[in-house]
Amino acid sequence: MSRRGPLRREASRTARTIKALLYLVLACGAAWAQRPQKALIVLPHKASAPLQFGAAVLGDALRGKGLQVNVAAQSSTDPGSSSDFEVIVEERGSKADKTQTSKQVPEKSESYSVSSSPDKHAATVDGSDPTGAMYGEFELAEQIAGEGGSDWQEKIRAVTKSPFLEVRGVNMFLTVQDVDNADGAFWSDDYWQKYLDMMARDRYNFLDIHGLCDAVTLTFPNGFSYFLSLPDFPEVGVGTELAMKNLARFRQVIRMASDRGIKVGYMNYEAPPPIGRWKTRRLGVDERWQEVPQQVLEGPRLTQYTREAVLSFLKQLPGLWMFGFRVGESGQPEDFYQKTYMAALAQLPPTQRVYLRTWIADPQKVRELAASTKNPIYLEPKYNGEQLGLPYQATLGGRQYPPSGSYENYTDKPQNYSIIWQIRAHGTHRVFYWGSPEFARRTVRTCKFGDGVGFSMEPMEAYMTAADYLHNNPNTDHGFYKWMVEREWVWHLIWGRTAYDPDVPDQVFVDEFVRHFGAQAGPLVFRALAESSKIVPFVYAYHNIGMDHQDFAPEFENGDHAFGARSRLWQGDRLAPYGGNNDDFLRVNTLDRTAMASPATYVDDALNGTVTGKMTPFEAAAYLDAAASKSEGEIAQAAKLSPESPKNFECIRMDVDAVAWLGRYYRDRILSATHLKFYEDTYDHPQLAQAYEYMQRAAKDWDQLSDITEQHFGFVPEYIRMGVRQFRWRDEGRSLGVDLDQLNNLETAFQRLPQQERLGVILGHVPQVKIEPGKPVVLEATYATLSDDPHVYIFFRNSPQAGFSKLDLNPDDKAARTWMVTIPADQVIPGFLEYYFGANSGRWGDYDETISHRPPFRVPANRATSKPVFSYTPPSTNVTGNSVKLRVKVDDSSVIKSVYVYYKLMPAPYEWLRMEMHSTGDGGYTAAVPLTPEGILYYFEAVDESGNAANYPNFLEQTPYFAIDSWALPSASR
């Protein structure tokens, strides 16, 4: 028998066995591949609440990558358990570091480091304290969630960070409506959870509660009357049962905040408490100005009540991080607080932080208050009054409003207090979405000015109830949120993250927009909002009616109502007579008068041949136009990409479109005002025509704004500035008819100018800014005098050494009474064209020349458009003494005409002074500027012979001044 058969059978069995093993291996591999990936988050034993909250956020990010997540304490971790990815969270240095690459976490509070193992299967989060560790967990969660694809572990980056600002606060105003009503936000766990979750994830660490506040009347009942019932004062407040309930709830809020690494402060606004309960008004029903009598506690018993209330309040709220009061605004003198608040604090351990509002208070007496206690003292000076406007402290120099709208002299040394900048952003931003990381970064960096430790920022819904109050058009469904804080996620994201780290990359924000609106639309929405967000603060900064949030609301009004032209826009349920017109618009100056020229200032400079480095009205209009066009273009492109979260997207889109039209309105209104001012100062008729044309455009812009806001909101309650239950932009736009009528009346008056002004000859002309050599120049003049045989002429020359040549002007427009002349191209040479006009109304008629009233017009003739460029390095060390020598280098394609340094003593009210700098012959310029221990602010201006000028620093790019800090004299004591 052949052996081939058994061999074949054996080979066949072997093959089948190998095949079976192969199938088994493949099956096991497939099963392994299909096995859910596991992640383990290891927390310290008895991990604090912030670490647990951070672990929950981190777990969500890991689950988003398809992992099964388990959270365990180090002491309970099974050594034999396996995971595909492990995160170890530690406080104050990792003791179980599997990464072998983690960096030492900084000692500074709320710092963290994140690192990953060489094989990328483990990560370590290390915090300097529980809050820092929580932030590290957030950082890792963001990195994981932000990476697409399956290789996210490979892309985990090592990061070590510490907070830029020590205090990063949200300045909440707790309204009586939200406390008194059972369904108010104060009693809603959902509200507090969402608010505090947002604050923690956005890296805020301070909930700065002020109040209480009546959202209708904008008055502030004493908060003690809501939280306390004192045996000696049974007539005051809400009664024992309700006070205990309110205080217990407040205690819960403090604990919820602490669980998220957030400290809570409470500032009591009013001194006299109400007798009985506060008579709370109904939002959307009651009028602001309808008086309701309210009896309050006064006299000697007020002092006793306040002292007892402070002591009782603080004893019952041991978790309260900071406690404070208003001084000047409360109506009580400073010594009242010595006898009450400070006397009560003296009976408690001196660890309680105390903070004070400085508005309308005497700085010296505030310092005395601070010196009277061992408690840590913080002051909250106003950043830019009750507005925002510019990303730096700009309320400098003399103003028509109180100095306490600024930081006054609280930057002086020595300081027996710390400064928390109170940024009253709500004055500028109340309605429309806002989100500019660059603006926020610049603002945050200035919060260290004066040795500041941080900011407390008003949110957009400050002074209002917490639930949505904006959407009142039943045909528009933007119900993607209940609480206003949910709508304002962009605002809080950007301010909170930049306050912790102003160098946070834009990609962090883009990732959040992608999460909301999708990978395609998200970046476009972000860019649209960044451009749109330039408009509202710029409107306030350029057209600065006042510092108070009741002086001007740039989102709502047309800018005519300046300085009491209409002290209160609306009265109750009826429209008050419209106040204000073009003249009032022209009376308004800019917030930073060193950086921007208002229409009136610019026209005065232009007609006097003064060249400055300030932004002109035409540049301001171009800035607004560019932001409007770019934002609309980006949001329109995003709309074509079917963005996710469609209701939220539509809400943002409508706001972007509305703000674009608001920007165009102010663009055209600024141009109209500028041309009007030129006309009023010269009687040059084409200027009046242009003023009317731009005013017509502005009215149409406002109509577009009204259409969008009506469709979006219907109406909004606006008690603070407009003073009404139902504000509509269309109602505000009605007064623009007054402006158009005024311009029409000026046209009528133009026909009677000679008789009206008792002038025989009226010659109007506005010179061009610059002309081009080698090209003919067409000049126009208005000869307003009516005559049978008019004669208008010009004398001109192109060199001071040359004589004047004469040309006759020809009639151009009979109705406008304009005349034209062309200067030949060969007469327009590089340098300057100098000229003046003359006219007569016939041989025996009136005669006059412009040179009788002003110097000849002198217009630069060149092609140079580049502005001077500065090179400057501020002193690297603290400067003291009687003066400081400043040296700046200026480069220019043209010859430099002058370089000046502008300086002022650092305390806000001092005016700017000017000093000419002297050339060193190598492009450098020097000046010795006087110094005092108060310190100084300073900036530079250069003007060249070609008519170009620049300020340095440029306010659009950085804070437009440098600082030499104040210093304490050797004999001064803290």
mmCIF file of C-alpha atoms in Angstrom, residues 399-664:
data_model
loop_
_atom_site.group_PDB
_atom_site.id
_atom_site.type_symbol
_atom_site.label_atom_id
_atom_site.label_comp_id
_atom_site.label_asym_id
_atom_site.label_seq_id
_atom_site.Cartn_x
_atom_site.Cartn_y
_atom_site.Cartn_z
ATOM 1 C CA ARG A 399 -14.396 116.052 31.697
ATOM 2 C CA GLN A 400 -17.827 117.481 32.345
ATOM 3 C CA TYR A 401 -18.566 114.504 34.595
ATOM 4 C CA PRO A 402 -17.261 113.580 38.060
ATOM 5 C CA PRO A 403 -13.661 112.358 38.340
ATOM 6 C CA SER A 404 -14.923 109.276 40.188
ATOM 7 C CA GLY A 405 -16.053 107.902 36.853
ATOM 8 C CA SER A 406 -12.361 107.097 36.465
ATOM 9 C CA TYR A 407 -9.672 105.697 38.733
ATOM 10 C CA GLU A 408 -8.993 109.188 40.170
ATOM 11 C CA ASN A 409 -5.684 109.007 42.096
ATOM 12 C CA TYR A 410 -6.000 105.454 43.420
ATOM 13 C CA THR A 411 -2.867 104.557 41.450
ATOM 14 C CA ASP A 412 -0.786 106.637 43.870
ATOM 15 C CA LYS A 413 1.624 104.866 46.212
ATOM 16 C CA PRO A 414 1.613 103.679 48.879
ATOM 17 C CA GLN A 415 -1.581 101.644 48.530
ATOM 18 C CA ASN A 416 -3.226 100.133 51.584
ATOM 19 C CA TYR A 417 -5.648 98.330 49.280
ATOM 20 C CA SER A 418 -5.757 96.205 46.141
ATOM 21 C CA ILE A 419 -7.537 97.317 42.976
ATOM 22 C CA ILE A 420 -10.207 95.278 41.206
ATOM 23 C CA TRP A 421 -11.274 97.141 38.081
ATOM 24 C CA GLN A 422 -15.039 97.383 37.852
ATOM 25 C CA ILE A 423 -15.798 97.138 34.139
ATOM 26 C CA ARG A 424 -19.329 98.455 33.699
ATOM 27 C CA ALA A 425 -19.746 96.872 30.274
ATOM 28 C CA HIS A 426 -23.529 96.778 30.542
ATOM 29 C CA GLY A 427 -23.708 100.479 29.723
ATOM 30 C CA THR A 428 -22.391 99.698 26.242
ATOM 31 C CA HIS A 429 -23.599 96.126 25.690
ATOM 32 C CA ARG A 430 -27.166 95.106 26.587
ATOM 33 C CA VAL A 431 -28.658 93.339 23.597
ATOM 34 C CA PHE A 432 -26.528 92.325 20.631
ATOM 35 C CA TYR A 433 -24.116 89.395 20.605
ATOM 36 C CA TRP A 434 -20.510 90.383 21.211
ATOM 37 C CA GLY A 435 -17.321 88.352 20.882
ATOM 38 C CA SER A 436 -13.930 89.896 20.124
ATOM 39 C CA PRO A 437 -10.972 87.997 21.624
ATOM 40 C CA GLU A 438 -8.507 90.712 20.635
ATOM 41 C CA PHE A 439 -10.523 93.448 22.361
ATOM 42 C CA ALA A 440 -10.800 91.253 25.457
ATOM 43 C CA ARG A 441 -7.073 90.463 25.467
ATOM 44 C CA ARG A 442 -6.185 94.137 25.383
ATOM 45 C CA THR A 443 -8.655 94.966 28.149
ATOM 46 C CA VAL A 444 -7.413 92.142 30.352
ATOM 47 C CA ARG A 445 -3.795 93.256 30.074
ATOM 48 C CA THR A 446 -4.711 96.763 31.229
ATOM 49 C CA CYS A 447 -6.292 95.373 34.394
ATOM 50 C CA LYS A 448 -2.800 95.234 35.905
ATOM 51 C CA PHE A 449 -2.590 99.012 35.533
ATOM 52 C CA GLY A 450 -2.158 100.612 38.956
ATOM 53 C CA ASP A 451 -1.126 97.211 40.336
ATOM 54 C CA GLY A 452 -4.623 95.918 39.704
ATOM 55 C CA VAL A 453 -5.295 92.299 40.631
ATOM 56 C CA GLY A 454 -8.178 91.710 38.234
ATOM 57 C CA PHE A 455 -11.624 92.797 37.146
ATOM 58 C CA SER A 456 -15.283 92.407 37.953
ATOM 59 C CA MET A 457 -17.197 92.523 34.673
ATOM 60 C CA GLU A 458 -20.868 93.375 34.318
ATOM 61 C CA PRO A 459 -22.657 90.812 32.125
ATOM 62 C CA MET A 460 -25.039 91.906 29.402
ATOM 63 C CA GLU A 461 -28.127 91.195 31.526
ATOM 64 C CA ALA A 462 -26.939 93.193 34.550
ATOM 65 C CA TYR A 463 -29.778 95.073 36.304
ATOM 66 C CA MET A 464 -32.352 92.821 34.639
ATOM 67 C CA THR A 465 -34.041 89.591 35.606
ATOM 68 C CA ALA A 466 -32.284 86.377 34.664
ATOM 69 C CA ALA A 467 -34.850 84.780 32.333
ATOM 70 C CA ASP A 468 -35.034 85.731 28.658
ATOM 71 C CA TYR A 469 -36.627 89.157 28.281
ATOM 72 C CA LEU A 470 -35.401 90.032 24.785
ATOM 73 C CA HIS A 471 -37.557 87.912 22.511
ATOM 74 C CA ASN A 472 -41.050 89.394 22.394
ATOM 75 C CA ASN A 473 -42.018 88.674 18.799
ATOM 76 C CA PRO A 474 -44.226 85.549 18.844
ATOM 77 C CA ASN A 475 -43.394 84.906 15.186
ATOM 78 C CA THR A 476 -39.671 84.455 15.865
ATOM 79 C CA ASP A 477 -38.721 81.311 17.750
ATOM 80 C CA HIS A 478 -35.266 81.570 19.249
ATOM 81 C CA GLY A 479 -36.169 79.472 22.242
ATOM 82 C CA PHE A 480 -32.877 77.625 22.459
ATOM 83 C CA TYR A 481 -32.376 78.951 25.989
ATOM 84 C CA LYS A 482 -34.288 79.921 29.111
ATOM 85 C CA TRP A 483 -31.764 82.015 30.992
ATOM 86 C CA MET A 484 -29.960 85.020 29.552
ATOM 87 C CA VAL A 485 -26.633 83.567 30.649
ATOM 88 C CA GLU A 486 -27.186 80.714 28.187
ATOM 89 C CA ARG A 487 -27.594 83.197 25.344
ATOM 90 C CA GLU A 488 -24.441 85.018 26.424
ATOM 91 C CA TRP A 489 -22.139 82.003 26.156
ATOM 92 C CA VAL A 490 -19.873 83.804 23.684
ATOM 93 C CA TRP A 491 -19.453 86.832 25.958
ATOM 94 C CA HIS A 492 -18.500 84.759 28.992
ATOM 95 C CA LEU A 493 -16.302 82.358 27.042
ATOM 96 C CA ILE A 494 -14.123 85.129 25.668
ATOM 97 C CA TRP A 495 -13.852 87.319 28.763
ATOM 98 C CA GLY A 496 -13.263 84.421 31.151
ATOM 99 C CA ARG A 497 -10.668 82.608 29.055
ATOM 100 C CA THR A 498 -8.676 85.718 28.179
ATOM 101 C CA ALA A 499 -8.693 86.820 31.834
ATOM 102 C CA TYR A 500 -7.005 83.562 32.781
ATOM 103 C CA ASP A 501 -4.674 83.635 29.787
ATOM 104 C CA PRO A 502 -4.690 86.614 27.391
ATOM 105 C CA ASP A 503 -2.491 84.591 25.037
ATOM 106 C CA VAL A 504 -5.132 81.895 24.635
ATOM 107 C CA PRO A 505 -5.200 81.131 20.889
ATOM 108 C CA ASP A 506 -8.231 81.933 18.774
ATOM 109 C CA GLN A 507 -8.482 78.234 17.952
ATOM 110 C CA VAL A 508 -9.912 77.626 21.429
ATOM 111 C CA PHE A 509 -12.821 79.899 20.553
ATOM 112 C CA VAL A 510 -13.156 78.540 17.021
ATOM 113 C CA ASP A 511 -13.444 75.014 18.445
ATOM 114 C CA GLU A 512 -16.364 76.131 20.597
ATOM 115 C CA PHE A 513 -18.081 77.713 17.590
ATOM 116 C CA VAL A 514 -17.508 74.484 15.675
ATOM 117 C CA ARG A 515 -19.143 72.578 18.522
ATOM 118 C CA HIS A 516 -22.193 74.837 18.246
ATOM 119 C CA PHE A 517 -22.507 75.364 14.496
ATOM 120 C CA GLY A 518 -20.481 72.646 12.789
ATOM 121 C CA ALA A 519 -17.058 72.404 11.207
ATOM 122 C CA GLN A 520 -17.926 74.449 8.116
ATOM 123 C CA ALA A 521 -20.120 77.217 9.514
ATOM 124 C CA GLY A 522 -18.478 77.552 12.943
ATOM 125 C CA PRO A 523 -15.298 79.413 11.897
ATOM 126 C CA LEU A 524 -17.321 81.783 9.729
ATOM 127 C CA VAL A 525 -19.699 82.628 12.586
ATOM 128 C CA PHE A 526 -16.709 83.285 14.827
ATOM 129 C CA ARG A 527 -15.129 85.652 12.294
ATOM 130 C CA ALA A 528 -18.437 87.397 11.634
ATOM 131 C CA LEU A 529 -18.946 88.044 15.320
ATOM 132 C CA ALA A 530 -15.359 89.223 15.810
ATOM 133 C CA GLU A 531 -15.892 91.856 13.081
ATOM 134 C CA SER A 532 -19.375 92.798 14.271
ATOM 135 C CA SER A 533 -18.056 93.271 17.800
ATOM 136 C CA LYS A 534 -15.917 96.196 16.676
ATOM 137 C CA ILE A 535 -18.953 98.364 16.013
ATOM 138 C CA VAL A 536 -20.890 98.985 19.243
ATOM 139 C CA PRO A 537 -17.896 99.802 21.476
ATOM 140 C CA PHE A 538 -16.463 102.018 18.761
ATOM 141 C CA VAL A 539 -19.744 103.917 18.434
ATOM 142 C CA TYR A 540 -19.631 104.659 22.143
ATOM 143 C CA ALA A 541 -15.932 105.573 22.054
ATOM 144 C CA TYR A 542 -16.224 107.897 19.072
ATOM 145 C CA HIS A 543 -19.574 109.474 19.985
ATOM 146 C CA ASN A 544 -19.156 109.738 23.737
ATOM 147 C CA ILE A 545 -22.290 111.360 25.136
ATOM 148 C CA GLY A 546 -21.489 110.478 28.732
ATOM 149 C CA MET A 547 -19.995 108.003 31.163
ATOM 150 C CA ASP A 548 -23.112 106.910 33.017
ATOM 151 C CA HIS A 549 -25.112 103.994 31.667
ATOM 152 C CA GLN A 550 -28.099 106.334 31.830
ATOM 153 C CA ASP A 551 -26.331 108.896 29.618
ATOM 154 C CA PHE A 552 -26.038 106.871 26.446
ATOM 155 C CA ALA A 553 -27.010 103.445 25.151
ATOM 156 C CA PRO A 554 -25.192 103.066 21.815
ATOM 157 C CA GLU A 555 -27.192 99.994 20.797
ATOM 158 C CA PHE A 556 -30.487 101.871 21.120
ATOM 159 C CA GLU A 557 -30.211 105.521 20.203
ATOM 160 C CA ASN A 558 -29.389 107.796 17.325
ATOM 161 C CA GLY A 559 -26.848 110.005 19.091
ATOM 162 C CA ASP A 560 -28.779 113.287 19.111
ATOM 163 C CA HIS A 561 -29.683 113.305 22.777
ATOM 164 C CA ALA A 562 -26.543 114.873 24.162
ATOM 165 C CA PHE A 563 -26.015 116.542 27.518
ATOM 166 C CA GLY A 564 -29.591 117.171 28.540
ATOM 167 C CA ALA A 565 -30.997 117.859 25.068
ATOM 168 C CA ARG A 566 -33.540 115.328 26.217
ATOM 169 C CA SER A 567 -32.943 114.476 29.844
ATOM 170 C CA ARG A 568 -35.235 111.491 29.728
ATOM 171 C CA LEU A 569 -36.077 110.048 26.343
ATOM 172 C CA TRP A 570 -39.500 108.651 27.142
ATOM 173 C CA GLN A 571 -41.848 109.427 29.989
ATOM 174 C CA GLY A 572 -44.063 106.590 31.109
ATOM 175 C CA ASP A 573 -46.257 105.239 28.360
ATOM 176 C CA ARG A 574 -46.132 108.281 26.095
ATOM 177 C CA LEU A 575 -43.434 109.748 23.910
ATOM 178 C CA ALA A 576 -41.872 112.893 25.292
ATOM 179 C CA PRO A 577 -41.213 115.747 22.862
ATOM 180 C CA TYR A 578 -38.198 114.781 20.850
ATOM 181 C CA GLY A 579 -35.048 116.490 22.014
ATOM 182 C CA GLY A 580 -31.792 117.004 20.216
ATOM 183 C CA ASN A 581 -30.783 117.496 16.608
ATOM 184 C CA ASN A 582 -27.712 117.816 14.396
ATOM 185 C CA ASP A 583 -26.292 120.563 16.586
ATOM 186 C CA ASP A 584 -26.483 118.313 19.640
ATOM 187 C CA PHE A 585 -24.856 115.494 17.692
ATOM 188 C CA LEU A 586 -22.004 117.859 16.843
ATOM 189 C CA ARG A 587 -21.531 118.856 20.484
ATOM 190 C CA VAL A 588 -20.420 115.340 21.388
ATOM 191 C CA ASN A 589 -16.722 114.626 21.786
ATOM 192 C CA THR A 590 -14.810 111.341 21.727
ATOM 193 C CA LEU A 591 -13.979 109.184 24.740
ATOM 194 C CA ASP A 592 -10.230 109.382 24.094
ATOM 195 C CA ARG A 593 -9.632 112.891 22.833
ATOM 196 C CA THR A 594 -5.934 112.231 22.328
ATOM 197 C CA ALA A 595 -6.593 109.439 19.825
ATOM 198 C CA MET A 596 -9.765 110.445 17.951
ATOM 199 C CA ALA A 597 -10.925 113.766 16.578
ATOM 200 C CA SER A 598 -14.652 114.439 16.707
ATOM 201 C CA PRO A 599 -16.239 116.059 13.639
ATOM 202 C CA ALA A 600 -16.159 119.483 15.271
ATOM 203 C CA THR A 601 -12.527 119.142 16.379
ATOM 204 C CA TYR A 602 -11.425 117.793 13.010
ATOM 205 C CA VAL A 603 -13.125 120.595 11.052
ATOM 206 C CA ASP A 604 -11.572 123.242 13.266
ATOM 207 C CA ASP A 605 -8.117 121.694 12.747
ATOM 208 C CA ALA A 606 -8.601 121.266 8.998
ATOM 209 C CA LEU A 607 -9.684 124.858 8.423
ATOM 210 C CA ASN A 608 -6.741 126.110 10.467
ATOM 211 C CA GLY A 609 -4.219 123.919 8.675
ATOM 212 C CA THR A 610 -3.466 121.862 11.790
ATOM 213 C CA VAL A 611 -2.331 118.290 11.147
ATOM 214 C CA THR A 612 -2.553 115.767 13.988
ATOM 215 C CA GLY A 613 -2.129 112.041 14.441
ATOM 216 C CA LYS A 614 -5.712 111.573 15.635
ATOM 217 C CA MET A 615 -8.237 109.404 13.818
ATOM 218 C CA THR A 616 -10.353 111.610 11.559
ATOM 219 C CA PRO A 617 -14.143 111.349 11.099
ATOM 220 C CA PHE A 618 -13.548 109.951 7.621
ATOM 221 C CA GLU A 619 -11.286 107.243 9.048
ATOM 222 C CA ALA A 620 -13.863 106.516 11.757
ATOM 223 C CA ALA A 621 -16.564 106.120 9.115
ATOM 224 C CA ALA A 622 -14.338 103.809 7.069
ATOM 225 C CA TYR A 623 -13.625 101.712 10.179
ATOM 226 C CA LEU A 624 -17.348 101.232 10.817
ATOM 227 C CA ASP A 625 -18.048 100.513 7.156
ATOM 228 C CA ALA A 626 -15.358 97.833 6.949
ATOM 229 C CA ALA A 627 -16.576 96.074 10.092
ATOM 230 C CA ALA A 628 -20.188 96.137 8.858
ATOM 231 C CA SER A 629 -19.342 94.765 5.423
ATOM 232 C CA LYS A 630 -16.989 92.044 6.671
ATOM 233 C CA SER A 631 -19.349 90.814 9.380
ATOM 234 C CA GLU A 632 -22.312 90.667 7.002
ATOM 235 C CA GLY A 633 -20.273 88.835 4.395
ATOM 236 C CA GLU A 634 -19.020 86.191 6.830
ATOM 237 C CA ILE A 635 -22.424 85.532 8.387
ATOM 238 C CA ALA A 636 -24.099 85.345 4.962
ATOM 239 C CA GLN A 637 -21.554 82.749 3.869
ATOM 240 C CA ALA A 638 -22.150 80.750 7.050
ATOM 241 C CA ALA A 639 -25.913 80.797 6.425
ATOM 242 C CA LYS A 640 -25.377 78.925 3.143
ATOM 243 C CA LEU A 641 -23.712 76.007 4.941
ATOM 244 C CA SER A 642 -26.721 74.731 6.912
ATOM 245 C CA PRO A 643 -25.246 75.520 10.324
ATOM 246 C CA GLU A 644 -26.078 73.336 13.277
ATOM 247 C CA SER A 645 -28.010 74.805 16.242
ATOM 248 C CA PRO A 646 -30.164 76.734 13.763
ATOM 249 C CA LYS A 647 -32.049 78.796 16.363
ATOM 250 C CA ASN A 648 -28.852 79.989 18.013
ATOM 251 C CA PHE A 649 -27.363 80.691 14.592
ATOM 252 C CA GLU A 650 -30.375 82.737 13.491
ATOM 253 C CA CYS A 651 -30.240 84.712 16.728
ATOM 254 C CA ILE A 652 -26.595 85.585 16.072
ATOM 255 C CA ARG A 653 -27.185 86.229 12.364
ATOM 256 C CA MET A 654 -29.957 88.726 13.042
ATOM 257 C CA ASP A 655 -27.823 90.488 15.623
ATOM 258 C CA VAL A 656 -24.867 90.673 13.228
ATOM 259 C CA ASP A 657 -27.104 92.134 10.526
ATOM 260 C CA ALA A 658 -28.657 94.619 12.951
ATOM 261 C CA VAL A 659 -25.270 95.782 14.244
ATOM 262 C CA ALA A 660 -24.041 96.169 10.666
ATOM 263 C CA TRP A 661 -26.857 98.625 9.969
ATOM 264 C CA LEU A 662 -26.196 100.383 13.260
ATOM 265 C CA GLY A 663 -22.570 100.744 12.138
ATOM 266 C CA ARG A 664 -23.652 102.101 8.756
#
